[in-house]
């Protein structure tokens, strides 16, 4: 039997902060030329550079590339791993999802693969239709954080 390999590994990140009892998360709107879920809102993230970075480093790099926000991989907590073979129309792609607590809202600007970014209350983000299985990842994050 011939073995098949996965099409890729990604890391996504949920930057968040608390203000007056409200938890805010950062989402990005995918660009119109995205090969999957064009123009959809999603967690910030992207593909691992194999052999040169850890999954945490990938999430931190993608956050910086796509929003300008810098975080230390050591500040991140694993939220979930999404591995459904049909989660991505481009092929079987495994996503590791991380969270990182920020002290306050940080200035951010869409860059790289995103056309927009927005800080949203978690309650609002949970009611949005998000790309891939990011809605499920966000629900798992909310449960972990007690919201």
mmCIF file with all atom_site columns, N, CA and C in Angstrom, residues 11-83:
data_model
loop_
_atom_site.group_PDB
_atom_site.id
_atom_site.type_symbol
_atom_site.label_atom_id
_atom_site.label_alt_id
_atom_site.label_comp_id
_atom_site.label_asym_id
_atom_site.label_entity_id
_atom_site.label_seq_id
_atom_site.pdbx_PDB_ins_code
_atom_site.Cartn_x
_atom_site.Cartn_y
_atom_site.Cartn_z
_atom_site.occupancy
_atom_site.B_iso_or_equiv
_atom_site.pdbx_formal_charge
_atom_site.auth_seq_id
_atom_site.auth_comp_id
_atom_site.auth_asym_id
_atom_site.auth_atom_id
_atom_site.pdbx_PDB_model_num
ATOM 1   N N  . UNK A 1 11 ? -0.772  27.050 11.136 1.00 0.00 ? 11 UNK A N  1
ATOM 2   C CA . UNK A 1 11 ? -0.983  27.511 12.512 1.00 0.00 ? 11 UNK A CA 1
ATOM 3   C C  . UNK A 1 11 ? -1.838  28.761 12.451 1.00 0.00 ? 11 UNK A C  1
ATOM 4   N N  . UNK A 1 12 ? -2.866  28.794 13.273 1.00 0.00 ? 12 UNK A N  1
ATOM 5   C CA . UNK A 1 12 ? -3.727  29.970 13.399 1.00 0.00 ? 12 UNK A CA 1
ATOM 6   C C  . UNK A 1 12 ? -3.576  30.514 14.811 1.00 0.00 ? 12 UNK A C  1
ATOM 7   N N  . UNK A 1 13 ? -3.881  31.790 14.978 1.00 0.00 ? 13 UNK A N  1
ATOM 8   C CA . UNK A 1 13 ? -3.711  32.402 16.291 1.00 0.00 ? 13 UNK A CA 1
ATOM 9   C C  . UNK A 1 13 ? -4.898  33.293 16.627 1.00 0.00 ? 13 UNK A C  1
ATOM 10  N N  . UNK A 1 14 ? -5.283  33.252 17.897 1.00 0.00 ? 14 UNK A N  1
ATOM 11  C CA . UNK A 1 14 ? -6.356  34.102 18.413 1.00 0.00 ? 14 UNK A CA 1
ATOM 12  C C  . UNK A 1 14 ? -5.732  35.082 19.399 1.00 0.00 ? 14 UNK A C  1
ATOM 13  N N  . UNK A 1 15 ? -5.346  36.274 18.932 1.00 0.00 ? 15 UNK A N  1
ATOM 14  C CA . UNK A 1 15 ? -4.894  37.300 19.868 1.00 0.00 ? 15 UNK A CA 1
ATOM 15  C C  . UNK A 1 15 ? -6.130  37.855 20.576 1.00 0.00 ? 15 UNK A C  1
ATOM 16  N N  . UNK A 1 16 ? -6.046  38.076 21.880 1.00 0.00 ? 16 UNK A N  1
ATOM 17  C CA . UNK A 1 16 ? -7.211  38.595 22.591 1.00 0.00 ? 16 UNK A CA 1
ATOM 18  C C  . UNK A 1 16 ? -6.774  39.491 23.737 1.00 0.00 ? 16 UNK A C  1
ATOM 19  N N  . UNK A 1 17 ? -7.721  40.324 24.162 1.00 0.00 ? 17 UNK A N  1
ATOM 20  C CA . UNK A 1 17 ? -7.507  41.158 25.348 1.00 0.00 ? 17 UNK A CA 1
ATOM 21  C C  . UNK A 1 17 ? -8.850  41.363 26.023 1.00 0.00 ? 17 UNK A C  1
ATOM 22  N N  . UNK A 1 18 ? -8.809  41.733 27.299 1.00 0.00 ? 18 UNK A N  1
ATOM 23  C CA . UNK A 1 18 ? -10.015 42.009 28.083 1.00 0.00 ? 18 UNK A CA 1
ATOM 24  C C  . UNK A 1 18 ? -10.109 43.497 28.360 1.00 0.00 ? 18 UNK A C  1
ATOM 25  N N  . UNK A 1 19 ? -11.326 44.025 28.208 1.00 0.00 ? 19 UNK A N  1
ATOM 26  C CA . UNK A 1 19 ? -11.570 45.431 28.532 1.00 0.00 ? 19 UNK A CA 1
ATOM 27  C C  . UNK A 1 19 ? -12.951 45.542 29.159 1.00 0.00 ? 19 UNK A C  1
ATOM 28  N N  . UNK A 1 20 ? -13.002 45.993 30.394 1.00 0.00 ? 20 UNK A N  1
ATOM 29  C CA . UNK A 1 20 ? -14.270 46.170 31.113 1.00 0.00 ? 20 UNK A CA 1
ATOM 30  C C  . UNK A 1 20 ? -15.142 44.915 31.058 1.00 0.00 ? 20 UNK A C  1
ATOM 31  N N  . UNK A 1 21 ? -14.528 43.751 31.235 1.00 0.00 ? 21 UNK A N  1
ATOM 32  C CA . UNK A 1 21 ? -15.264 42.494 31.266 1.00 0.00 ? 21 UNK A CA 1
ATOM 33  C C  . UNK A 1 21 ? -15.618 41.914 29.914 1.00 0.00 ? 21 UNK A C  1
ATOM 34  N N  . UNK A 1 22 ? -15.256 42.598 28.841 1.00 0.00 ? 22 UNK A N  1
ATOM 35  C CA . UNK A 1 22 ? -15.528 42.105 27.492 1.00 0.00 ? 22 UNK A CA 1
ATOM 36  C C  . UNK A 1 22 ? -14.237 41.574 26.887 1.00 0.00 ? 22 UNK A C  1
ATOM 37  N N  . UNK A 1 23 ? -14.316 40.376 26.327 1.00 0.00 ? 23 UNK A N  1
ATOM 38  C CA . UNK A 1 23 ? -13.157 39.779 25.670 1.00 0.00 ? 23 UNK A CA 1
ATOM 39  C C  . UNK A 1 23 ? -13.212 40.118 24.184 1.00 0.00 ? 23 UNK A C  1
ATOM 40  N N  . UNK A 1 24 ? -12.131 40.683 23.662 1.00 0.00 ? 24 UNK A N  1
ATOM 41  C CA . UNK A 1 24 ? -12.028 41.054 22.249 1.00 0.00 ? 24 UNK A CA 1
ATOM 42  C C  . UNK A 1 24 ? -11.037 40.126 21.556 1.00 0.00 ? 24 UNK A C  1
ATOM 43  N N  . UNK A 1 25 ? -11.351 39.726 20.320 1.00 0.00 ? 25 UNK A N  1
ATOM 44  C CA . UNK A 1 25 ? -10.461 38.884 19.516 1.00 0.00 ? 25 UNK A CA 1
ATOM 45  C C  . UNK A 1 25 ? -10.191 39.573 18.183 1.00 0.00 ? 25 UNK A C  1
ATOM 46  N N  . UNK A 1 26 ? -9.061  39.230 17.591 1.00 0.00 ? 26 UNK A N  1
ATOM 47  C CA . UNK A 1 26 ? -8.683  39.792 16.297 1.00 0.00 ? 26 UNK A CA 1
ATOM 48  C C  . UNK A 1 26 ? -8.985  38.787 15.197 1.00 0.00 ? 26 UNK A C  1
ATOM 49  N N  . UNK A 1 27 ? -9.730  39.234 14.186 1.00 0.00 ? 27 UNK A N  1
ATOM 50  C CA . UNK A 1 27 ? -10.014 38.416 13.008 1.00 0.00 ? 27 UNK A CA 1
ATOM 51  C C  . UNK A 1 27 ? -9.493  39.129 11.771 1.00 0.00 ? 27 UNK A C  1
ATOM 52  N N  . UNK A 1 28 ? -9.235  38.359 10.726 1.00 0.00 ? 28 UNK A N  1
ATOM 53  C CA . UNK A 1 28 ? -8.790  38.928 9.466  1.00 0.00 ? 28 UNK A CA 1
ATOM 54  C C  . UNK A 1 28 ? -9.717  38.527 8.332  1.00 0.00 ? 28 UNK A C  1
ATOM 55  N N  . UNK A 1 29 ? -9.895  39.437 7.391  1.00 0.00 ? 29 UNK A N  1
ATOM 56  C CA . UNK A 1 29 ? -10.701 39.128 6.206  1.00 0.00 ? 29 UNK A CA 1
ATOM 57  C C  . UNK A 1 29 ? -9.759  38.701 5.087  1.00 0.00 ? 29 UNK A C  1
ATOM 58  N N  . UNK A 1 30 ? -9.963  37.489 4.587  1.00 0.00 ? 30 UNK A N  1
ATOM 59  C CA . UNK A 1 30 ? -9.109  36.946 3.538  1.00 0.00 ? 30 UNK A CA 1
ATOM 60  C C  . UNK A 1 30 ? -9.261  37.756 2.254  1.00 0.00 ? 30 UNK A C  1
ATOM 61  N N  . UNK A 1 31 ? -8.216  37.791 1.477  1.00 0.00 ? 31 UNK A N  1
ATOM 62  C CA . UNK A 1 31 ? -8.214  38.568 0.245  1.00 0.00 ? 31 UNK A CA 1
ATOM 63  C C  . UNK A 1 31 ? -9.081  37.960 -0.843 1.00 0.00 ? 31 UNK A C  1
ATOM 64  N N  . UNK A 1 32 ? -9.418  38.762 -1.861 1.00 0.00 ? 32 UNK A N  1
ATOM 65  C CA . UNK A 1 32 ? -10.272 38.280 -2.944 1.00 0.00 ? 32 UNK A CA 1
ATOM 66  C C  . UNK A 1 32 ? -9.604  37.216 -3.816 1.00 0.00 ? 32 UNK A C  1
ATOM 67  N N  . UNK A 1 33 ? -8.287  37.107 -3.764 1.00 0.00 ? 33 UNK A N  1
ATOM 68  C CA . UNK A 1 33 ? -7.574  36.119 -4.574 1.00 0.00 ? 33 UNK A CA 1
ATOM 69  C C  . UNK A 1 33 ? -7.215  34.864 -3.785 1.00 0.00 ? 33 UNK A C  1
ATOM 70  N N  . UNK A 1 34 ? -7.700  34.762 -2.555 1.00 0.00 ? 34 UNK A N  1
ATOM 71  C CA . UNK A 1 34 ? -7.428  33.568 -1.743 1.00 0.00 ? 34 UNK A CA 1
ATOM 72  C C  . UNK A 1 34 ? -7.979  32.337 -2.449 1.00 0.00 ? 34 UNK A C  1
ATOM 73  N N  . UNK A 1 35 ? -7.222  31.245 -2.409 1.00 0.00 ? 35 UNK A N  1
ATOM 74  C CA . UNK A 1 35 ? -7.644  30.019 -3.085 1.00 0.00 ? 35 UNK A CA 1
ATOM 75  C C  . UNK A 1 35 ? -8.735  29.282 -2.323 1.00 0.00 ? 35 UNK A C  1
ATOM 76  N N  . UNK A 1 36 ? -8.955  29.658 -1.089 1.00 0.00 ? 36 UNK A N  1
ATOM 77  C CA . UNK A 1 36 ? -10.018 29.055 -0.283 1.00 0.00 ? 36 UNK A CA 1
ATOM 78  C C  . UNK A 1 36 ? -10.682 30.152 0.542  1.00 0.00 ? 36 UNK A C  1
ATOM 79  N N  . UNK A 1 37 ? -11.991 30.191 0.497  1.00 0.00 ? 37 UNK A N  1
ATOM 80  C CA . UNK A 1 37 ? -12.772 31.130 1.305  1.00 0.00 ? 37 UNK A CA 1
ATOM 81  C C  . UNK A 1 37 ? -12.386 32.590 1.046  1.00 0.00 ? 37 UNK A C  1
ATOM 82  N N  . UNK A 1 38 ? -12.281 32.963 -0.217 1.00 0.00 ? 38 UNK A N  1
ATOM 83  C CA . UNK A 1 38 ? -11.970 34.352 -0.573 1.00 0.00 ? 38 UNK A CA 1
ATOM 84  C C  . UNK A 1 38 ? -12.985 35.289 0.071  1.00 0.00 ? 38 UNK A C  1
ATOM 85  N N  . UNK A 1 39 ? -12.496 36.407 0.583  1.00 0.00 ? 39 UNK A N  1
ATOM 86  C CA . UNK A 1 39 ? -13.297 37.471 1.206  1.00 0.00 ? 39 UNK A CA 1
ATOM 87  C C  . UNK A 1 39 ? -13.940 37.085 2.536  1.00 0.00 ? 39 UNK A C  1
ATOM 88  N N  . UNK A 1 40 ? -13.718 35.883 3.010  1.00 0.00 ? 40 UNK A N  1
ATOM 89  C CA . UNK A 1 40 ? -14.311 35.443 4.278  1.00 0.00 ? 40 UNK A CA 1
ATOM 90  C C  . UNK A 1 40 ? -13.464 35.904 5.457  1.00 0.00 ? 40 UNK A C  1
ATOM 91  N N  . UNK A 1 41 ? -14.115 36.049 6.599  1.00 0.00 ? 41 UNK A N  1
ATOM 92  C CA . UNK A 1 41 ? -13.409 36.364 7.842  1.00 0.00 ? 41 UNK A CA 1
ATOM 93  C C  . UNK A 1 41 ? -12.872 35.072 8.431  1.00 0.00 ? 41 UNK A C  1
ATOM 94  N N  . UNK A 1 42 ? -11.710 35.165 9.067  1.00 0.00 ? 42 UNK A N  1
ATOM 95  C CA . UNK A 1 42 ? -11.033 33.976 9.576  1.00 0.00 ? 42 UNK A CA 1
ATOM 96  C C  . UNK A 1 42 ? -10.092 34.354 10.713 1.00 0.00 ? 42 UNK A C  1
ATOM 97  N N  . UNK A 1 43 ? -9.590  33.341 11.391 1.00 0.00 ? 43 UNK A N  1
ATOM 98  C CA . UNK A 1 43 ? -8.486  33.548 12.313 1.00 0.00 ? 43 UNK A CA 1
ATOM 99  C C  . UNK A 1 43 ? -7.255  33.903 11.488 1.00 0.00 ? 43 UNK A C  1
ATOM 100 N N  . UNK A 1 44 ? -6.340  34.613 12.077 1.00 0.00 ? 44 UNK A N  1
ATOM 101 C CA . UNK A 1 44 ? -5.084  34.935 11.410 1.00 0.00 ? 44 UNK A CA 1
ATOM 102 C C  . UNK A 1 44 ? -4.205  33.687 11.435 1.00 0.00 ? 44 UNK A C  1
ATOM 103 N N  . UNK A 1 45 ? -3.559  33.383 10.318 1.00 0.00 ? 45 UNK A N  1
ATOM 104 C CA . UNK A 1 45 ? -2.683  32.222 10.293 1.00 0.00 ? 45 UNK A CA 1
ATOM 105 C C  . UNK A 1 45 ? -2.168  31.921 8.910  1.00 0.00 ? 45 UNK A C  1
ATOM 106 N N  . UNK A 1 46 ? -1.430  30.825 8.810  1.00 0.00 ? 46 UNK A N  1
ATOM 107 C CA . UNK A 1 46 ? -0.884  30.428 7.522  1.00 0.00 ? 46 UNK A CA 1
ATOM 108 C C  . UNK A 1 46 ? -0.031  29.180 7.631  1.00 0.00 ? 46 UNK A C  1
ATOM 109 N N  . UNK A 1 47 ? 0.614   28.859 6.519  1.00 0.00 ? 47 UNK A N  1
ATOM 110 C CA . UNK A 1 47 ? 1.352   27.607 6.398  1.00 0.00 ? 47 UNK A CA 1
ATOM 111 C C  . UNK A 1 47 ? 2.691   27.618 7.129  1.00 0.00 ? 47 UNK A C  1
ATOM 112 N N  . UNK A 1 48 ? 2.999   26.474 7.709  1.00 0.00 ? 48 UNK A N  1
ATOM 113 C CA . UNK A 1 48 ? 4.274   26.229 8.365  1.00 0.00 ? 48 UNK A CA 1
ATOM 114 C C  . UNK A 1 48 ? 5.379   26.190 7.315  1.00 0.00 ? 48 UNK A C  1
ATOM 115 N N  . UNK A 1 49 ? 6.514   26.776 7.639  1.00 0.00 ? 49 UNK A N  1
ATOM 116 C CA . UNK A 1 49 ? 7.712   26.682 6.805  1.00 0.00 ? 49 UNK A CA 1
ATOM 117 C C  . UNK A 1 49 ? 8.506   25.485 7.331  1.00 0.00 ? 49 UNK A C  1
ATOM 118 N N  . UNK A 1 50 ? 8.316   24.291 6.728  1.00 0.00 ? 50 UNK A N  1
ATOM 119 C CA . UNK A 1 50 ? 8.909   23.064 7.276  1.00 0.00 ? 50 UNK A CA 1
ATOM 120 C C  . UNK A 1 50 ? 10.427  23.151 7.389  1.00 0.00 ? 50 UNK A C  1
ATOM 121 N N  . UNK A 1 51 ? 10.921  22.647 8.497  1.00 0.00 ? 51 UNK A N  1
ATOM 122 C CA . UNK A 1 51 ? 12.352  22.582 8.710  1.00 0.00 ? 51 UNK A CA 1
ATOM 123 C C  . UNK A 1 51 ? 12.979  23.849 9.243  1.00 0.00 ? 51 UNK A C  1
ATOM 124 N N  . UNK A 1 52 ? 12.187  24.932 9.354  1.00 0.00 ? 52 UNK A N  1
ATOM 125 C CA . UNK A 1 52 ? 12.791  26.189 9.815  1.00 0.00 ? 52 UNK A CA 1
ATOM 126 C C  . UNK A 1 52 ? 12.061  26.837 10.985 1.00 0.00 ? 52 UNK A C  1
ATOM 127 N N  . UNK A 1 53 ? 10.888  26.314 11.361 1.00 0.00 ? 53 UNK A N  1
ATOM 128 C CA . UNK A 1 53 ? 10.159  26.929 12.467 1.00 0.00 ? 53 UNK A CA 1
ATOM 129 C C  . UNK A 1 53 ? 9.253   25.920 13.147 1.00 0.00 ? 53 UNK A C  1
ATOM 130 N N  . UNK A 1 54 ? 8.942   26.207 14.404 1.00 0.00 ? 54 UNK A N  1
ATOM 131 C CA . UNK A 1 54 ? 7.976   25.400 15.149 1.00 0.00 ? 54 UNK A CA 1
ATOM 132 C C  . UNK A 1 54 ? 6.571   25.884 14.804 1.00 0.00 ? 54 UNK A C  1
ATOM 133 N N  . UNK A 1 55 ? 5.573   25.156 15.258 1.00 0.00 ? 55 UNK A N  1
ATOM 134 C CA . UNK A 1 55 ? 4.188   25.571 15.037 1.00 0.00 ? 55 UNK A CA 1
ATOM 135 C C  . UNK A 1 55 ? 3.898   26.906 15.717 1.00 0.00 ? 55 UNK A C  1
ATOM 136 N N  . UNK A 1 56 ? 4.447   27.100 16.916 1.00 0.00 ? 56 UNK A N  1
ATOM 137 C CA . UNK A 1 56 ? 4.260   28.366 17.633 1.00 0.00 ? 56 UNK A CA 1
ATOM 138 C C  . UNK A 1 56 ? 4.942   29.510 16.894 1.00 0.00 ? 56 UNK A C  1
ATOM 139 N N  . UNK A 1 57 ? 6.146   29.267 16.395 1.00 0.00 ? 57 UNK A N  1
ATOM 140 C CA . UNK A 1 57 ? 6.854   30.298 15.632 1.00 0.00 ? 57 UNK A CA 1
ATOM 141 C C  . UNK A 1 57 ? 6.098   30.651 14.356 1.00 0.00 ? 57 UNK A C  1
ATOM 142 N N  . UNK A 1 58 ? 5.489   29.657 13.734 1.00 0.00 ? 58 UNK A N  1
ATOM 143 C CA . UNK A 1 58 ? 4.676   29.901 12.538 1.00 0.00 ? 58 UNK A CA 1
ATOM 144 C C  . UNK A 1 58 ? 3.522   30.839 12.861 1.00 0.00 ? 58 UNK A C  1
ATOM 145 N N  . UNK A 1 59 ? 2.807   30.568 13.947 1.00 0.00 ? 59 UNK A N  1
ATOM 146 C CA . UNK A 1 59 ? 1.669   31.418 14.328 1.00 0.00 ? 59 UNK A CA 1
ATOM 147 C C  . UNK A 1 59 ? 2.128   32.844 14.603 1.00 0.00 ? 59 UNK A C  1
ATOM 148 N N  . UNK A 1 60 ? 3.238   32.989 15.323 1.00 0.00 ? 60 UNK A N  1
ATOM 149 C CA . UNK A 1 60 ? 3.763   34.327 15.627 1.00 0.00 ? 60 UNK A CA 1
ATOM 150 C C  . UNK A 1 60 ? 4.201   35.046 14.351 1.00 0.00 ? 60 UNK A C  1
ATOM 151 N N  . UNK A 1 61 ? 4.851   34.327 13.436 1.00 0.00 ? 61 UNK A N  1
ATOM 152 C CA . UNK A 1 61 ? 5.293   34.928 12.171 1.00 0.00 ? 61 UNK A CA 1
ATOM 153 C C  . UNK A 1 61 ? 4.102   35.396 11.345 1.00 0.00 ? 61 UNK A C  1
ATOM 154 N N  . UNK A 1 62 ? 3.092   34.538 11.226 1.00 0.00 ? 62 UNK A N  1
ATOM 155 C CA . UNK A 1 62 ? 1.906   34.894 10.439 1.00 0.00 ? 62 UNK A CA 1
ATOM 156 C C  . UNK A 1 62 ? 1.198   36.109 11.034 1.00 0.00 ? 62 UNK A C  1
ATOM 157 N N  . UNK A 1 63 ? 1.110   36.165 12.360 1.00 0.00 ? 63 UNK A N  1
ATOM 158 C CA . UNK A 1 63 ? 0.471   37.314 13.003 1.00 0.00 ? 63 UNK A CA 1
ATOM 159 C C  . UNK A 1 63 ? 1.221   38.595 12.655 1.00 0.00 ? 63 UNK A C  1
ATOM 160 N N  . UNK A 1 64 ? 2.533   38.547 12.709 1.00 0.00 ? 64 UNK A N  1
ATOM 161 C CA . UNK A 1 64 ? 3.330   39.734 12.377 1.00 0.00 ? 64 UNK A CA 1
ATOM 162 C C  . UNK A 1 64 ? 3.192   40.094 10.897 1.00 0.00 ? 64 UNK A C  1
ATOM 163 N N  . UNK A 1 65 ? 3.287   39.096 10.010 1.00 0.00 ? 65 UNK A N  1
ATOM 164 C CA . UNK A 1 65 ? 3.195   39.358 8.570  1.00 0.00 ? 65 UNK A CA 1
ATOM 165 C C  . UNK A 1 65 ? 1.837   39.924 8.172  1.00 0.00 ? 65 UNK A C  1
ATOM 166 N N  . UNK A 1 66 ? 0.768   39.400 8.778  1.00 0.00 ? 66 UNK A N  1
ATOM 167 C CA . UNK A 1 66 ? -0.577  39.758 8.338  1.00 0.00 ? 66 UNK A CA 1
ATOM 168 C C  . UNK A 1 66 ? -1.187  40.931 9.080  1.00 0.00 ? 66 UNK A C  1
ATOM 169 N N  . UNK A 1 67 ? -0.645  41.267 10.273 1.00 0.00 ? 67 UNK A N  1
ATOM 170 C CA . UNK A 1 67 ? -1.257  42.358 11.050 1.00 0.00 ? 67 UNK A CA 1
ATOM 171 C C  . UNK A 1 67 ? -0.258  43.360 11.598 1.00 0.00 ? 67 UNK A C  1
ATOM 172 N N  . UNK A 1 68 ? 1.014   43.003 11.622 1.00 0.00 ? 68 UNK A N  1
ATOM 173 C CA . UNK A 1 68 ? 2.029   43.874 12.211 1.00 0.00 ? 68 UNK A CA 1
ATOM 174 C C  . UNK A 1 68 ? 2.198   43.691 13.710 1.00 0.00 ? 68 UNK A C  1
ATOM 175 N N  . UNK A 1 69 ? 1.412   42.820 14.319 1.00 0.00 ? 69 UNK A N  1
ATOM 176 C CA . UNK A 1 69 ? 1.488   42.589 15.765 1.00 0.00 ? 69 UNK A CA 1
ATOM 177 C C  . UNK A 1 69 ? 2.548   41.530 16.056 1.00 0.00 ? 69 UNK A C  1
ATOM 178 N N  . UNK A 1 70 ? 3.450   41.852 16.979 1.00 0.00 ? 70 UNK A N  1
ATOM 179 C CA . UNK A 1 70 ? 4.508   40.914 17.362 1.00 0.00 ? 70 UNK A CA 1
ATOM 180 C C  . UNK A 1 70 ? 4.209   40.312 18.731 1.00 0.00 ? 70 UNK A C  1
ATOM 181 N N  . UNK A 1 71 ? 4.299   38.983 18.811 1.00 0.00 ? 71 UNK A N  1
ATOM 182 C CA . UNK A 1 71 ? 4.151   38.280 20.084 1.00 0.00 ? 71 UNK A CA 1
ATOM 183 C C  . UNK A 1 71 ? 5.247   37.226 20.183 1.00 0.00 ? 71 UNK A C  1
ATOM 184 N N  . UNK A 1 72 ? 5.546   36.829 21.390 1.00 0.00 ? 72 UNK A N  1
ATOM 185 C CA . UNK A 1 72 ? 6.516   35.765 21.612 1.00 0.00 ? 72 UNK A CA 1
ATOM 186 C C  . UNK A 1 72 ? 5.807   34.414 21.533 1.00 0.00 ? 72 UNK A C  1
ATOM 187 N N  . UNK A 1 73 ? 6.393   33.449 20.837 1.00 0.00 ? 73 UNK A N  1
ATOM 188 C CA . UNK A 1 73 ? 5.802   32.109 20.839 1.00 0.00 ? 73 UNK A CA 1
ATOM 189 C C  . UNK A 1 73 ? 5.628   31.550 22.251 1.00 0.00 ? 73 UNK A C  1
ATOM 190 N N  . UNK A 1 74 ? 6.443   31.993 23.190 1.00 0.00 ? 74 UNK A N  1
ATOM 191 C CA . UNK A 1 74 ? 6.339   31.514 24.570 1.00 0.00 ? 74 UNK A CA 1
ATOM 192 C C  . UNK A 1 74 ? 5.083   32.028 25.268 1.00 0.00 ? 74 UNK A C  1
ATOM 193 N N  . UNK A 1 75 ? 4.445   33.064 24.716 1.00 0.00 ? 75 UNK A N  1
ATOM 194 C CA . UNK A 1 75 ? 3.238   33.629 25.326 1.00 0.00 ? 75 UNK A CA 1
ATOM 195 C C  . UNK A 1 75 ? 1.966   32.921 24.866 1.00 0.00 ? 75 UNK A C  1
ATOM 196 N N  . UNK A 1 76 ? 2.093   31.950 23.976 1.00 0.00 ? 76 UNK A N  1
ATOM 197 C CA . UNK A 1 76 ? 0.916   31.335 23.365 1.00 0.00 ? 76 UNK A CA 1
ATOM 198 C C  . UNK A 1 76 ? 0.520   30.038 24.061 1.00 0.00 ? 76 UNK A C  1
ATOM 199 N N  . UNK A 1 77 ? -0.798  29.768 24.037 1.00 0.00 ? 77 UNK A N  1
ATOM 200 C CA . UNK A 1 77 ? -1.342  28.518 24.573 1.00 0.00 ? 77 UNK A CA 1
ATOM 201 C C  . UNK A 1 77 ? -2.045  27.781 23.438 1.00 0.00 ? 77 UNK A C  1
ATOM 202 N N  . UNK A 1 78 ? -1.891  26.457 23.412 1.00 0.00 ? 78 UNK A N  1
ATOM 203 C CA . UNK A 1 78 ? -2.569  25.648 22.408 1.00 0.00 ? 78 UNK A CA 1
ATOM 204 C C  . UNK A 1 78 ? -4.061  25.582 22.728 1.00 0.00 ? 78 UNK A C  1
ATOM 205 N N  . UNK A 1 79 ? -4.890  25.901 21.750 1.00 0.00 ? 79 UNK A N  1
ATOM 206 C CA . UNK A 1 79 ? -6.346  25.848 21.905 1.00 0.00 ? 79 UNK A CA 1
ATOM 207 C C  . UNK A 1 79 ? -6.874  24.514 21.393 1.00 0.00 ? 79 UNK A C  1
ATOM 208 N N  . UNK A 1 80 ? -6.496  24.148 20.166 1.00 0.00 ? 80 UNK A N  1
ATOM 209 C CA . UNK A 1 80 ? -6.989  22.915 19.559 1.00 0.00 ? 80 UNK A CA 1
ATOM 210 C C  . UNK A 1 80 ? -6.158  22.574 18.334 1.00 0.00 ? 80 UNK A C  1
ATOM 211 N N  . UNK A 1 81 ? -6.355  21.367 17.853 1.00 0.00 ? 81 UNK A N  1
ATOM 212 C CA . UNK A 1 81 ? -5.794  20.932 16.573 1.00 0.00 ? 81 UNK A CA 1
ATOM 213 C C  . UNK A 1 81 ? -6.973  20.499 15.721 1.00 0.00 ? 81 UNK A C  1
ATOM 214 N N  . UNK A 1 82 ? -7.102  21.075 14.536 1.00 0.00 ? 82 UNK A N  1
ATOM 215 C CA . UNK A 1 82 ? -8.186  20.730 13.614 1.00 0.00 ? 82 UNK A CA 1
ATOM 216 C C  . UNK A 1 82 ? -7.607  19.843 12.519 1.00 0.00 ? 82 UNK A C  1
ATOM 217 N N  . UNK A 1 83 ? -8.157  18.632 12.370 1.00 0.00 ? 83 UNK A N  1
ATOM 218 C CA . UNK A 1 83 ? -7.557  17.681 11.435 1.00 0.00 ? 83 UNK A CA 1
ATOM 219 C C  . UNK A 1 83 ? -8.551  16.978 10.519 1.00 0.00 ? 83 UNK A C  1
#
